[in-house]
């Protein structure tokens, strides 16, 4: 099939939610992508913060291929060995207690918001200006960007405060708030780093008001900031943390981690969440980061840049 045929089929059959670059990639190795004409591209997009090990890392490829030959899907009605192994590893590296697995960042945020509502029995959310938390109705309700929200209003009851403004937070997070959700380092909003004490204040404000503190580390997690999680730069622990993007090594995987609170049987679920393939890939990602000492490398490259 020629590139022009791909473009034509896309415009005829695929809903036009993205403006795409006119290129058809067919292969990737490390940081390099190859298009259908054999041209090489150095990939600075990295699958939008997903390909933390580059393209087709041998450990991820081996994990996915060997798993695919054994068993691909059974559902969460049964035990899934790679799922429990990955849950243990994620808890070890994050210091959190429990994990709910899903398939994307927005689903991880959605689960976090449901957990906050169930725990507090409150309905209102506080989020930050320039936040991005996802496109499903709950996550969209706490996403600041007007253009992505507007066509879908009314959304959930949410208020936006300026990112990094401790006074605004103290004024807004009261006893009617289910959760304050925040990216420890904002991603889509422009790689914004909050003042050193901001997240500590957020912790205190949530403790005082009984609101749940949710960290969205979908983009800042898995080593991207030179620590496993950006929260480590601030020494603050959330009640709930949403993960996605890089944890699945390119396969669709999201995770909601919690400490002190949890869903019980029947309160939430996912047909595909925590399946064999993404969890095997997720284990390979953690192994590769540890074995390659990549978090240290990331910190050093950050300094260099
Ligand atoms: C911080 C943050 N949270 C959530 C999401 C949503 O993730 P997904 O696109 O996998 O639903 C994104 C995506 O860019 C993000 O950057």
PDB file of C-alpha atoms in Angstrom, residues 1-304:
ATOM      1  CA  UNK A   1       0.000   0.000   0.000  1.00  0.00           C
ATOM      2  CA  UNK A   2       1.374   3.455  -0.927  1.00  0.00           C
ATOM      3  CA  UNK A   3       1.525   6.271   1.643  1.00  0.00           C
ATOM      4  CA  UNK A   4      -1.167   8.149  -0.337  1.00  0.00           C
ATOM      5  CA  UNK A   5      -3.515   5.155   0.042  1.00  0.00           C
ATOM      6  CA  UNK A   6      -2.977   5.169   3.813  1.00  0.00           C
ATOM      7  CA  UNK A   7      -3.786   8.898   3.954  1.00  0.00           C
ATOM      8  CA  UNK A   8      -6.905   8.409   1.858  1.00  0.00           C
ATOM      9  CA  UNK A   9      -8.229   5.463   3.893  1.00  0.00           C
ATOM     10  CA  UNK A  10      -7.603   7.407   7.096  1.00  0.00           C
ATOM     11  CA  UNK A  11      -9.586  10.399   5.903  1.00  0.00           C
ATOM     12  CA  UNK A  12     -12.407   8.186   4.654  1.00  0.00           C
ATOM     13  CA  UNK A  13     -12.819   5.841   7.626  1.00  0.00           C
ATOM     14  CA  UNK A  14     -11.121   7.227  10.749  1.00  0.00           C
ATOM     15  CA  UNK A  15     -12.719   9.933  12.872  1.00  0.00           C
ATOM     16  CA  UNK A  16     -10.541  13.025  12.451  1.00  0.00           C
ATOM     17  CA  UNK A  17      -9.554  13.529  16.099  1.00  0.00           C
ATOM     18  CA  UNK A  18      -5.876  14.127  15.266  1.00  0.00           C
ATOM     19  CA  UNK A  19      -3.948  16.289  12.832  1.00  0.00           C
ATOM     20  CA  UNK A  20      -1.301  13.828  11.662  1.00  0.00           C
ATOM     21  CA  UNK A  21       2.153  14.320  10.182  1.00  0.00           C
ATOM     22  CA  UNK A  22       2.263  12.988   6.622  1.00  0.00           C
ATOM     23  CA  UNK A  23       4.518  10.040   7.358  1.00  0.00           C
ATOM     24  CA  UNK A  24       3.977   6.291   7.670  1.00  0.00           C
ATOM     25  CA  UNK A  25       6.376   4.635  10.086  1.00  0.00           C
ATOM     26  CA  UNK A  26       7.063   0.966   9.585  1.00  0.00           C
ATOM     27  CA  UNK A  27       9.913   0.166  11.984  1.00  0.00           C
ATOM     28  CA  UNK A  28      11.587   1.478  15.117  1.00  0.00           C
ATOM     29  CA  UNK A  29      14.809   0.660  16.986  1.00  0.00           C
ATOM     30  CA  UNK A  30      15.982   2.599  20.009  1.00  0.00           C
ATOM     31  CA  UNK A  31      15.531   6.314  19.365  1.00  0.00           C
ATOM     32  CA  UNK A  32      15.246   5.875  15.592  1.00  0.00           C
ATOM     33  CA  UNK A  33      12.075   5.475  13.519  1.00  0.00           C
ATOM     34  CA  UNK A  34      12.077   4.378   9.848  1.00  0.00           C
ATOM     35  CA  UNK A  35       9.364   5.392   7.390  1.00  0.00           C
ATOM     36  CA  UNK A  36       8.001   3.443   4.432  1.00  0.00           C
ATOM     37  CA  UNK A  37      10.788   4.849   2.208  1.00  0.00           C
ATOM     38  CA  UNK A  38      13.540   3.747   4.589  1.00  0.00           C
ATOM     39  CA  UNK A  39      14.186   7.300   5.824  1.00  0.00           C
ATOM     40  CA  UNK A  40      15.470   7.596   9.408  1.00  0.00           C
ATOM     41  CA  UNK A  41      14.047   9.950  12.026  1.00  0.00           C
ATOM     42  CA  UNK A  42      15.359  10.601  15.534  1.00  0.00           C
ATOM     43  CA  UNK A  43      12.207  10.287  17.620  1.00  0.00           C
ATOM     44  CA  UNK A  44      11.870  13.087  20.154  1.00  0.00           C
ATOM     45  CA  UNK A  45       8.122  12.477  20.531  1.00  0.00           C
ATOM     46  CA  UNK A  46       8.665   8.975  21.955  1.00  0.00           C
ATOM     47  CA  UNK A  47       5.023   8.004  21.502  1.00  0.00           C
ATOM     48  CA  UNK A  48       3.965  11.000  23.647  1.00  0.00           C
ATOM     49  CA  UNK A  49       6.014  10.089  26.734  1.00  0.00           C
ATOM     50  CA  UNK A  50       5.416   6.345  26.333  1.00  0.00           C
ATOM     51  CA  UNK A  51       8.572   4.852  24.804  1.00  0.00           C
ATOM     52  CA  UNK A  52      10.870   5.382  27.778  1.00  0.00           C
ATOM     53  CA  UNK A  53      13.152   2.558  26.585  1.00  0.00           C
ATOM     54  CA  UNK A  54      13.036   3.576  22.936  1.00  0.00           C
ATOM     55  CA  UNK A  55      11.410   1.478  20.221  1.00  0.00           C
ATOM     56  CA  UNK A  56      11.280  -2.322  20.373  1.00  0.00           C
ATOM     57  CA  UNK A  57      13.512  -2.730  23.429  1.00  0.00           C
ATOM     58  CA  UNK A  58      14.647  -6.391  23.315  1.00  0.00           C
ATOM     59  CA  UNK A  59      13.402  -7.113  26.840  1.00  0.00           C
ATOM     60  CA  UNK A  60       9.899  -5.805  26.078  1.00  0.00           C
ATOM     61  CA  UNK A  61       9.787  -7.615  22.731  1.00  0.00           C
ATOM     62  CA  UNK A  62      10.876 -10.878  24.334  1.00  0.00           C
ATOM     63  CA  UNK A  63       8.359 -10.557  27.182  1.00  0.00           C
ATOM     64  CA  UNK A  64       5.439  -9.802  24.866  1.00  0.00           C
ATOM     65  CA  UNK A  65       6.312 -12.457  22.261  1.00  0.00           C
ATOM     66  CA  UNK A  66       6.896 -15.249  24.750  1.00  0.00           C
ATOM     67  CA  UNK A  67       3.693 -14.377  26.642  1.00  0.00           C
ATOM     68  CA  UNK A  68       1.642 -14.172  23.424  1.00  0.00           C
ATOM     69  CA  UNK A  69       2.612 -17.749  22.621  1.00  0.00           C
ATOM     70  CA  UNK A  70       1.349 -19.006  26.005  1.00  0.00           C
ATOM     71  CA  UNK A  71      -1.767 -17.063  27.006  1.00  0.00           C
ATOM     72  CA  UNK A  72      -3.152 -13.661  25.987  1.00  0.00           C
ATOM     73  CA  UNK A  73      -6.434 -13.094  27.832  1.00  0.00           C
ATOM     74  CA  UNK A  74      -8.504 -14.776  30.501  1.00  0.00           C
ATOM     75  CA  UNK A  75     -10.225 -11.807  32.313  1.00  0.00           C
ATOM     76  CA  UNK A  76     -10.026 -10.713  35.917  1.00  0.00           C
ATOM     77  CA  UNK A  77     -12.311 -13.534  37.010  1.00  0.00           C
ATOM     78  CA  UNK A  78      -9.094 -15.523  37.454  1.00  0.00           C
ATOM     79  CA  UNK A  79      -5.668 -14.901  38.932  1.00  0.00           C
ATOM     80  CA  UNK A  80      -3.115 -13.375  36.545  1.00  0.00           C
ATOM     81  CA  UNK A  81       0.473 -14.028  37.626  1.00  0.00           C
ATOM     82  CA  UNK A  82       2.189 -11.122  35.809  1.00  0.00           C
ATOM     83  CA  UNK A  83      -0.488  -8.793  37.218  1.00  0.00           C
ATOM     84  CA  UNK A  84       0.286  -9.627  40.844  1.00  0.00           C
ATOM     85  CA  UNK A  85       4.021  -9.516  40.143  1.00  0.00           C
ATOM     86  CA  UNK A  86       3.713  -6.078  38.567  1.00  0.00           C
ATOM     87  CA  UNK A  87       1.508  -4.847  41.424  1.00  0.00           C
ATOM     88  CA  UNK A  88       4.217  -5.891  43.883  1.00  0.00           C
ATOM     89  CA  UNK A  89       6.969  -4.164  41.875  1.00  0.00           C
ATOM     90  CA  UNK A  90       4.941  -0.955  41.485  1.00  0.00           C
ATOM     91  CA  UNK A  91       4.254  -0.874  45.228  1.00  0.00           C
ATOM     92  CA  UNK A  92       7.936  -1.480  45.974  1.00  0.00           C
ATOM     93  CA  UNK A  93       9.167   1.352  43.748  1.00  0.00           C
ATOM     94  CA  UNK A  94       6.423   3.809  44.741  1.00  0.00           C
ATOM     95  CA  UNK A  95       5.960   3.058  48.447  1.00  0.00           C
ATOM     96  CA  UNK A  96       2.195   2.771  47.877  1.00  0.00           C
ATOM     97  CA  UNK A  97       0.023  -0.117  49.072  1.00  0.00           C
ATOM     98  CA  UNK A  98      -2.458  -1.300  46.465  1.00  0.00           C
ATOM     99  CA  UNK A  99      -2.959  -1.208  42.700  1.00  0.00           C
ATOM    100  CA  UNK A 100      -5.950  -1.191  40.360  1.00  0.00           C
ATOM    101  CA  UNK A 101      -5.004  -1.916  36.735  1.00  0.00           C
ATOM    102  CA  UNK A 102      -6.666  -0.422  33.668  1.00  0.00           C
ATOM    103  CA  UNK A 103      -5.648   0.450  30.105  1.00  0.00           C
ATOM    104  CA  UNK A 104      -4.784   4.146  29.910  1.00  0.00           C
ATOM    105  CA  UNK A 105      -3.975   7.296  31.826  1.00  0.00           C
ATOM    106  CA  UNK A 106      -7.482   8.672  31.688  1.00  0.00           C
ATOM    107  CA  UNK A 107      -8.875   5.437  33.118  1.00  0.00           C
ATOM    108  CA  UNK A 108      -6.319   5.563  35.921  1.00  0.00           C
ATOM    109  CA  UNK A 109      -7.504   9.093  36.739  1.00  0.00           C
ATOM    110  CA  UNK A 110     -11.137   8.018  36.456  1.00  0.00           C
ATOM    111  CA  UNK A 111     -10.552   5.252  39.014  1.00  0.00           C
ATOM    112  CA  UNK A 112      -8.746   7.711  41.286  1.00  0.00           C
ATOM    113  CA  UNK A 113     -11.718  10.088  41.179  1.00  0.00           C
ATOM    114  CA  UNK A 114     -14.203   7.292  41.870  1.00  0.00           C
ATOM    115  CA  UNK A 115     -12.079   6.163  44.788  1.00  0.00           C
ATOM    116  CA  UNK A 116     -12.103   9.714  46.188  1.00  0.00           C
ATOM    117  CA  UNK A 117     -15.864  10.034  45.830  1.00  0.00           C
ATOM    118  CA  UNK A 118     -16.509   6.684  47.426  1.00  0.00           C
ATOM    119  CA  UNK A 119     -14.118   7.394  50.301  1.00  0.00           C
ATOM    120  CA  UNK A 120     -15.347  10.900  51.119  1.00  0.00           C
ATOM    121  CA  UNK A 121     -18.963  10.688  49.902  1.00  0.00           C
ATOM    122  CA  UNK A 122     -18.344  14.183  48.498  1.00  0.00           C
ATOM    123  CA  UNK A 123     -18.778  15.320  44.896  1.00  0.00           C
ATOM    124  CA  UNK A 124     -16.610  18.383  44.213  1.00  0.00           C
ATOM    125  CA  UNK A 125     -13.067  18.261  42.798  1.00  0.00           C
ATOM    126  CA  UNK A 126     -10.308  20.852  42.855  1.00  0.00           C
ATOM    127  CA  UNK A 127      -7.686  20.799  40.099  1.00  0.00           C
ATOM    128  CA  UNK A 128      -5.071  23.164  38.681  1.00  0.00           C
ATOM    129  CA  UNK A 129      -5.013  25.612  35.848  1.00  0.00           C
ATOM    130  CA  UNK A 130      -3.118  24.203  32.841  1.00  0.00           C
ATOM    131  CA  UNK A 131      -3.722  20.647  34.064  1.00  0.00           C
ATOM    132  CA  UNK A 132      -4.291  17.724  31.722  1.00  0.00           C
ATOM    133  CA  UNK A 133      -5.781  14.542  33.168  1.00  0.00           C
ATOM    134  CA  UNK A 134      -7.501  12.850  30.240  1.00  0.00           C
ATOM    135  CA  UNK A 135     -10.518  12.759  27.953  1.00  0.00           C
ATOM    136  CA  UNK A 136     -13.113  10.577  29.665  1.00  0.00           C
ATOM    137  CA  UNK A 137     -15.886  12.478  31.434  1.00  0.00           C
ATOM    138  CA  UNK A 138     -14.418  12.415  34.950  1.00  0.00           C
ATOM    139  CA  UNK A 139     -10.831  13.129  33.904  1.00  0.00           C
ATOM    140  CA  UNK A 140     -12.065  15.774  31.464  1.00  0.00           C
ATOM    141  CA  UNK A 141     -13.892  17.492  34.330  1.00  0.00           C
ATOM    142  CA  UNK A 142     -10.544  18.172  36.025  1.00  0.00           C
ATOM    143  CA  UNK A 143      -8.708  19.040  32.795  1.00  0.00           C
ATOM    144  CA  UNK A 144      -8.329  22.775  32.470  1.00  0.00           C
ATOM    145  CA  UNK A 145      -8.104  23.339  28.725  1.00  0.00           C
ATOM    146  CA  UNK A 146     -11.278  25.089  27.666  1.00  0.00           C
ATOM    147  CA  UNK A 147     -11.275  23.840  24.053  1.00  0.00           C
ATOM    148  CA  UNK A 148     -11.294  20.153  25.031  1.00  0.00           C
ATOM    149  CA  UNK A 149     -13.913  20.637  27.788  1.00  0.00           C
ATOM    150  CA  UNK A 150     -16.420  22.975  26.198  1.00  0.00           C
ATOM    151  CA  UNK A 151     -18.254  20.619  23.784  1.00  0.00           C
ATOM    152  CA  UNK A 152     -18.949  18.176  26.613  1.00  0.00           C
ATOM    153  CA  UNK A 153     -20.257  20.413  29.376  1.00  0.00           C
ATOM    154  CA  UNK A 154     -21.868  20.121  31.860  1.00  0.00           C
ATOM    155  CA  UNK A 155     -19.113  18.053  33.452  1.00  0.00           C
ATOM    156  CA  UNK A 156     -18.507  17.135  37.091  1.00  0.00           C
ATOM    157  CA  UNK A 157     -18.373  19.884  39.706  1.00  0.00           C
ATOM    158  CA  UNK A 158     -14.744  21.117  39.548  1.00  0.00           C
ATOM    159  CA  UNK A 159     -12.846  24.268  40.433  1.00  0.00           C
ATOM    160  CA  UNK A 160      -9.440  25.258  39.035  1.00  0.00           C
ATOM    161  CA  UNK A 161      -6.770  27.008  41.094  1.00  0.00           C
ATOM    162  CA  UNK A 162      -3.512  28.538  39.800  1.00  0.00           C
ATOM    163  CA  UNK A 163      -0.754  25.882  39.796  1.00  0.00           C
ATOM    164  CA  UNK A 164       1.731  26.481  42.595  1.00  0.00           C
ATOM    165  CA  UNK A 165      -0.465  28.983  44.478  1.00  0.00           C
ATOM    166  CA  UNK A 166      -0.632  27.781  48.094  1.00  0.00           C
ATOM    167  CA  UNK A 167      -3.097  30.437  49.262  1.00  0.00           C
ATOM    168  CA  UNK A 168      -5.575  29.584  46.496  1.00  0.00           C
ATOM    169  CA  UNK A 169      -5.381  25.961  47.552  1.00  0.00           C
ATOM    170  CA  UNK A 170      -6.036  26.767  51.198  1.00  0.00           C
ATOM    171  CA  UNK A 171      -9.068  28.855  50.204  1.00  0.00           C
ATOM    172  CA  UNK A 172     -10.560  26.326  47.819  1.00  0.00           C
ATOM    173  CA  UNK A 173     -10.061  22.884  49.388  1.00  0.00           C
ATOM    174  CA  UNK A 174     -12.744  22.756  52.062  1.00  0.00           C
ATOM    175  CA  UNK A 175     -14.859  20.065  53.709  1.00  0.00           C
ATOM    176  CA  UNK A 176     -17.052  19.691  50.603  1.00  0.00           C
ATOM    177  CA  UNK A 177     -14.142  18.596  48.388  1.00  0.00           C
ATOM    178  CA  UNK A 178     -13.687  14.948  47.410  1.00  0.00           C
ATOM    179  CA  UNK A 179     -10.159  15.383  46.075  1.00  0.00           C
ATOM    180  CA  UNK A 180      -7.447  17.739  44.986  1.00  0.00           C
ATOM    181  CA  UNK A 181      -5.838  16.309  41.868  1.00  0.00           C
ATOM    182  CA  UNK A 182      -2.462  17.585  40.720  1.00  0.00           C
ATOM    183  CA  UNK A 183       0.464  16.669  38.476  1.00  0.00           C
ATOM    184  CA  UNK A 184       3.638  16.921  40.638  1.00  0.00           C
ATOM    185  CA  UNK A 185       5.261  18.293  37.481  1.00  0.00           C
ATOM    186  CA  UNK A 186       2.794  19.449  34.840  1.00  0.00           C
ATOM    187  CA  UNK A 187       3.232  17.843  31.414  1.00  0.00           C
ATOM    188  CA  UNK A 188       0.827  19.045  28.740  1.00  0.00           C
ATOM    189  CA  UNK A 189       0.600  22.435  30.449  1.00  0.00           C
ATOM    190  CA  UNK A 190       4.242  23.144  29.609  1.00  0.00           C
ATOM    191  CA  UNK A 191       6.561  21.187  31.946  1.00  0.00           C
ATOM    192  CA  UNK A 192       5.795  23.365  34.960  1.00  0.00           C
ATOM    193  CA  UNK A 193       7.546  22.642  38.248  1.00  0.00           C
ATOM    194  CA  UNK A 194       5.735  23.906  41.363  1.00  0.00           C
ATOM    195  CA  UNK A 195       7.438  25.734  44.253  1.00  0.00           C
ATOM    196  CA  UNK A 196       9.273  23.326  46.585  1.00  0.00           C
ATOM    197  CA  UNK A 197       6.664  23.505  49.401  1.00  0.00           C
ATOM    198  CA  UNK A 198       3.536  23.405  47.219  1.00  0.00           C
ATOM    199  CA  UNK A 199       2.812  19.691  47.408  1.00  0.00           C
ATOM    200  CA  UNK A 200       3.534  19.659  51.138  1.00  0.00           C
ATOM    201  CA  UNK A 201       0.905  22.375  51.541  1.00  0.00           C
ATOM    202  CA  UNK A 202      -1.449  20.329  49.376  1.00  0.00           C
ATOM    203  CA  UNK A 203      -0.902  17.356  51.703  1.00  0.00           C
ATOM    204  CA  UNK A 204      -1.662  19.489  54.779  1.00  0.00           C
ATOM    205  CA  UNK A 205      -4.744  21.094  53.230  1.00  0.00           C
ATOM    206  CA  UNK A 206      -6.151  17.684  52.264  1.00  0.00           C
ATOM    207  CA  UNK A 207      -5.427  16.261  55.720  1.00  0.00           C
ATOM    208  CA  UNK A 208      -7.232  19.202  57.342  1.00  0.00           C
ATOM    209  CA  UNK A 209     -10.281  19.061  55.087  1.00  0.00           C
ATOM    210  CA  UNK A 210     -10.547  15.283  54.687  1.00  0.00           C
ATOM    211  CA  UNK A 211     -10.114  15.540  50.895  1.00  0.00           C
ATOM    212  CA  UNK A 212      -8.178  12.847  49.053  1.00  0.00           C
ATOM    213  CA  UNK A 213      -4.843  13.928  47.545  1.00  0.00           C
ATOM    214  CA  UNK A 214      -4.405  12.513  44.038  1.00  0.00           C
ATOM    215  CA  UNK A 215      -1.093  12.766  42.191  1.00  0.00           C
ATOM    216  CA  UNK A 216      -1.353  12.294  38.445  1.00  0.00           C
ATOM    217  CA  UNK A 217       2.029  10.836  37.463  1.00  0.00           C
ATOM    218  CA  UNK A 218       0.809   9.497  34.137  1.00  0.00           C
ATOM    219  CA  UNK A 219       3.398  11.654  32.399  1.00  0.00           C
ATOM    220  CA  UNK A 220       5.921  12.467  35.150  1.00  0.00           C
ATOM    221  CA  UNK A 221       6.276   8.892  36.442  1.00  0.00           C
ATOM    222  CA  UNK A 222       8.466   5.916  35.577  1.00  0.00           C
ATOM    223  CA  UNK A 223      11.811   7.697  35.785  1.00  0.00           C
ATOM    224  CA  UNK A 224      11.069  10.619  33.528  1.00  0.00           C
ATOM    225  CA  UNK A 225      12.113  13.278  36.066  1.00  0.00           C
ATOM    226  CA  UNK A 226      15.270  11.482  37.229  1.00  0.00           C
ATOM    227  CA  UNK A 227      13.374   9.706  40.023  1.00  0.00           C
ATOM    228  CA  UNK A 228      10.926   6.824  39.707  1.00  0.00           C
ATOM    229  CA  UNK A 229       8.172   9.327  40.480  1.00  0.00           C
ATOM    230  CA  UNK A 230       8.260  13.130  40.500  1.00  0.00           C
ATOM    231  CA  UNK A 231       6.727  13.120  43.986  1.00  0.00           C
ATOM    232  CA  UNK A 232      10.131  12.034  45.319  1.00  0.00           C
ATOM    233  CA  UNK A 233      11.576  15.464  44.516  1.00  0.00           C
ATOM    234  CA  UNK A 234       9.118  16.969  46.980  1.00  0.00           C
ATOM    235  CA  UNK A 235       9.061  14.295  49.715  1.00  0.00           C
ATOM    236  CA  UNK A 236       5.252  14.171  49.752  1.00  0.00           C
ATOM    237  CA  UNK A 237       3.037  11.074  49.582  1.00  0.00           C
ATOM    238  CA  UNK A 238      -0.435  11.158  48.013  1.00  0.00           C
ATOM    239  CA  UNK A 239      -3.411   8.966  48.938  1.00  0.00           C
ATOM    240  CA  UNK A 240      -3.822   7.977  45.311  1.00  0.00           C
ATOM    241  CA  UNK A 241      -1.512   8.067  42.307  1.00  0.00           C
ATOM    242  CA  UNK A 242      -2.457   7.610  38.646  1.00  0.00           C
ATOM    243  CA  UNK A 243       0.033   6.029  36.233  1.00  0.00           C
ATOM    244  CA  UNK A 244      -0.041   5.301  32.514  1.00  0.00           C
ATOM    245  CA  UNK A 245       1.997   6.029  29.391  1.00  0.00           C
ATOM    246  CA  UNK A 246       5.492   4.537  30.014  1.00  0.00           C
ATOM    247  CA  UNK A 247       4.506   1.762  32.421  1.00  0.00           C
ATOM    248  CA  UNK A 248       3.356  -0.592  29.646  1.00  0.00           C
ATOM    249  CA  UNK A 249       6.425  -0.325  27.401  1.00  0.00           C
ATOM    250  CA  UNK A 250       4.138   0.767  24.543  1.00  0.00           C
ATOM    251  CA  UNK A 251       1.256  -1.559  25.380  1.00  0.00           C
ATOM    252  CA  UNK A 252      -1.944  -0.019  26.758  1.00  0.00           C
ATOM    253  CA  UNK A 253      -1.626  -0.082  30.540  1.00  0.00           C
ATOM    254  CA  UNK A 254      -2.754   2.234  33.318  1.00  0.00           C
ATOM    255  CA  UNK A 255      -2.633   1.862  37.075  1.00  0.00           C
ATOM    256  CA  UNK A 256      -4.213   3.568  40.058  1.00  0.00           C
ATOM    257  CA  UNK A 257      -2.153   3.141  43.206  1.00  0.00           C
ATOM    258  CA  UNK A 258      -3.472   3.905  46.677  1.00  0.00           C
ATOM    259  CA  UNK A 259      -2.469   3.987  50.306  1.00  0.00           C
ATOM    260  CA  UNK A 260      -4.991   3.658  53.117  1.00  0.00           C
ATOM    261  CA  UNK A 261      -8.025   3.469  50.818  1.00  0.00           C
ATOM    262  CA  UNK A 262      -9.168   0.879  48.294  1.00  0.00           C
ATOM    263  CA  UNK A 263     -12.025  -0.382  46.165  1.00  0.00           C
ATOM    264  CA  UNK A 264     -13.850  -3.451  47.424  1.00  0.00           C
ATOM    265  CA  UNK A 265     -15.339  -6.322  45.400  1.00  0.00           C
ATOM    266  CA  UNK A 266     -17.664  -5.085  42.654  1.00  0.00           C
ATOM    267  CA  UNK A 267     -16.949  -1.375  43.110  1.00  0.00           C
ATOM    268  CA  UNK A 268     -14.813  -1.018  39.994  1.00  0.00           C
ATOM    269  CA  UNK A 269     -13.488  -3.186  37.199  1.00  0.00           C
ATOM    270  CA  UNK A 270     -11.997  -3.541  33.734  1.00  0.00           C
ATOM    271  CA  UNK A 271     -12.240  -6.335  31.179  1.00  0.00           C
ATOM    272  CA  UNK A 272      -8.701  -5.877  29.867  1.00  0.00           C
ATOM    273  CA  UNK A 273      -7.021  -4.113  32.802  1.00  0.00           C
ATOM    274  CA  UNK A 274      -3.974  -5.937  34.153  1.00  0.00           C
ATOM    275  CA  UNK A 275      -3.889  -8.463  31.318  1.00  0.00           C
ATOM    276  CA  UNK A 276      -1.005 -10.822  30.599  1.00  0.00           C
ATOM    277  CA  UNK A 277       0.619  -8.900  27.746  1.00  0.00           C
ATOM    278  CA  UNK A 278       0.763  -5.370  29.202  1.00  0.00           C
ATOM    279  CA  UNK A 279       1.801  -6.649  32.621  1.00  0.00           C
ATOM    280  CA  UNK A 280       4.631  -8.753  31.186  1.00  0.00           C
ATOM    281  CA  UNK A 281       5.711  -5.667  29.244  1.00  0.00           C
ATOM    282  CA  UNK A 282       5.437  -3.577  32.429  1.00  0.00           C
ATOM    283  CA  UNK A 283       7.677  -5.977  34.326  1.00  0.00           C
ATOM    284  CA  UNK A 284      10.205  -5.835  31.488  1.00  0.00           C
ATOM    285  CA  UNK A 285      10.159  -2.010  31.627  1.00  0.00           C
ATOM    286  CA  UNK A 286      10.958  -1.962  35.356  1.00  0.00           C
ATOM    287  CA  UNK A 287      13.688  -4.598  34.908  1.00  0.00           C
ATOM    288  CA  UNK A 288      15.269  -2.688  32.027  1.00  0.00           C
ATOM    289  CA  UNK A 289      15.208   0.625  33.922  1.00  0.00           C
ATOM    290  CA  UNK A 290      16.810  -0.997  36.967  1.00  0.00           C
ATOM    291  CA  UNK A 291      19.384  -3.061  35.078  1.00  0.00           C
ATOM    292  CA  UNK A 292      20.415  -0.142  32.889  1.00  0.00           C
ATOM    293  CA  UNK A 293      20.541   2.273  35.852  1.00  0.00           C
ATOM    294  CA  UNK A 294      18.401   4.494  33.634  1.00  0.00           C
ATOM    295  CA  UNK A 295      16.987   6.702  36.359  1.00  0.00           C
ATOM    296  CA  UNK A 296      20.485   7.909  37.202  1.00  0.00           C
ATOM    297  CA  UNK A 297      21.148   8.313  33.473  1.00  0.00           C
ATOM    298  CA  UNK A 298      17.958  10.343  33.120  1.00  0.00           C
ATOM    299  CA  UNK A 299      18.997  12.612  35.982  1.00  0.00           C
ATOM    300  CA  UNK A 300      22.426  13.129  34.410  1.00  0.00           C
ATOM    301  CA  UNK A 301      20.987  13.853  30.966  1.00  0.00           C
ATOM    302  CA  UNK A 302      18.527  16.285  32.542  1.00  0.00           C
ATOM    303  CA  UNK A 303      21.440  18.172  34.098  1.00  0.00           C
ATOM    304  CA  UNK A 304      23.326  18.094  30.807  1.00  0.00           C
TER     305      UNK A 304
END
